[in-house]
Amino acid sequence: MMIQPNSPGSGSYAPMSMVALWGLHGLIAWYLSRDLYMTAFGVGILAVGTVLTQFFSKPQGAQAMVWRPGMMAWNIVICWCLWGALHALWNFDALFAIIWPAIGYIANYSGQSYSGRGRRRAQDIGV
């Protein structure tokens, strides 16, 4: 008998690491823009968007949400690297990049959940 370990997104530290990533995104946004209200708004949008995505995308009958802190970290890294390039070329303000990780996370999460459904169906029939 083989015991399958928990996925990294369903552990007890995953929600805490998501909150830490939201805070890191907020610190970066505040440091670059120095606008506390827009930074709080951006972090709030990121948090609410993440939780709503988790809530509406979880499989039927599932009790726990599947957090994906790695996906969120990559979205934050891509967001700020893209902003850095745009800032260097066209002097974009940091406030333009505040909600980009939320958009990227929602898009990546929905894409992964749709692609995973076909694999689950194939595994269910023994393929």
C-alpha positions in Angstrom: 0.0 0.0 0.0 1.3 3.4 -1.0 0.7 6.5 1.1 0.3 9.7 -0.8 1.7 12.8 0.9 -0.3 15.9 1.1 -0.1 18.3 -1.8 1.9 21.5 -1.0 -1.2 23.6 -1.4 -3.3 21.8 1.2 -0.9 21.9 4.2 -1.5 23.9 7.3 1.2 26.4 6.4 -0.2 27.2 3.0 -2.8 29.8 4.1 -0.2 31.5 6.4 2.3 31.7 3.5 -0.4 33.2 1.3 -1.0 35.9 3.9 2.8 36.5 4.1 2.9 36.8 0.3 0.0 39.3 0.4 2.0 41.3 3.0 5.2 41.1 0.9 3.3 42.4 -2.2 1.9 45.2 0.0 5.4 46.2 1.3 6.8 46.2 -2.2 3.9 48.3 -3.5 4.1 50.7 -0.6 7.9 51.1 -0.8 7.7 51.9 -4.6 4.6 54.1 -4.6 4.4 55.6 -1.0 0.6 55.6 -1.3 -0.8 53.8 1.7 -4.5 53.9 0.6 -3.9 52.5 -2.8 -1.5 49.9 -1.4 -4.1 48.8 1.1 -6.7 48.7 -1.7 -4.4 46.6 -3.9 -3.6 44.1 -1.1 -7.3 43.9 -0.2 -8.2 43.2 -3.9 -5.5 40.5 -4.0 -6.7 38.8 -0.8 -10.4 38.9 -1.6 -9.7 37.8 -5.2 -7.6 34.9 -3.9 -10.2 33.8 -1.3 -13.1 34.1 -3.8 -11.2 32.1 -6.4 -10.5 29.4 -3.8 -14.1 29.3 -2.7 -15.7 29.2 -6.1 -13.2 26.9 -7.7 -12.9 24.1 -5.1 -14.4 20.7 -6.2 -17.9 19.9 -5.0 -17.9 18.1 -1.7 -14.4 19.3 -0.8 -14.1 20.6 2.8 -10.7 22.4 2.5 -9.5 24.9 0.0 -6.4 24.2 -2.0 -4.0 27.1 -1.6 -1.2 27.6 -4.1 1.4 29.8 -2.5 4.0 28.9 -5.2 1.7 30.1 -7.9 1.1 33.4 -6.0 4.8 33.9 -5.5 5.5 33.5 -9.2 2.7 35.9 -10.0 4.2 38.5 -7.7 7.7 38.0 -9.1 6.4 38.3 -12.7 4.3 41.3 -11.8 7.2 43.3 -10.3 9.7 42.3 -13.0 7.3 43.3 -15.7 6.6 46.6 -13.8 10.4 47.1 -13.5 10.8 46.8 -17.2 7.9 49.1 -18.0 9.2 51.6 -15.4 12.6 51.6 -16.9 11.3 52.1 -20.4 8.3 54.3 -20.0 8.4 55.5 -16.3 5.2 53.7 -15.3 4.0 54.4 -11.8 4.0 51.5 -9.3 0.2 51.9 -8.7 -0.4 50.5 -12.1 1.0 47.1 -11.0 -0.8 46.7 -7.7 -3.6 44.4 -8.9 -1.7 42.5 -11.6 -0.9 39.5 -9.3 -4.6 39.1 -8.6 -5.4 39.0 -12.3 -2.5 36.6 -12.9 -3.5 34.3 -10.0 -7.1 34.1 -11.1 -6.2 33.4 -14.7 -3.6 30.7 -13.8 -5.9 29.0 -11.2 -8.8 28.8 -13.6 -6.6 27.5 -16.4 -5.1 24.8 -14.1 -8.4 23.7 -12.7 -9.8 23.2 -16.3 -6.8 21.3 -17.5 -6.8 19.1 -14.4 -10.4 17.9 -15.0 -9.5 15.9 -18.1 -6.6 14.2 -16.3 -8.9 13.2 -13.4 -11.5 11.8 -15.7 -8.8 9.8 -17.6 -7.5 8.5 -14.3 -11.0 7.5 -13.2 -11.5 5.3 -16.2 -8.0 3.8 -15.8 -6.0 5.5 -18.5 
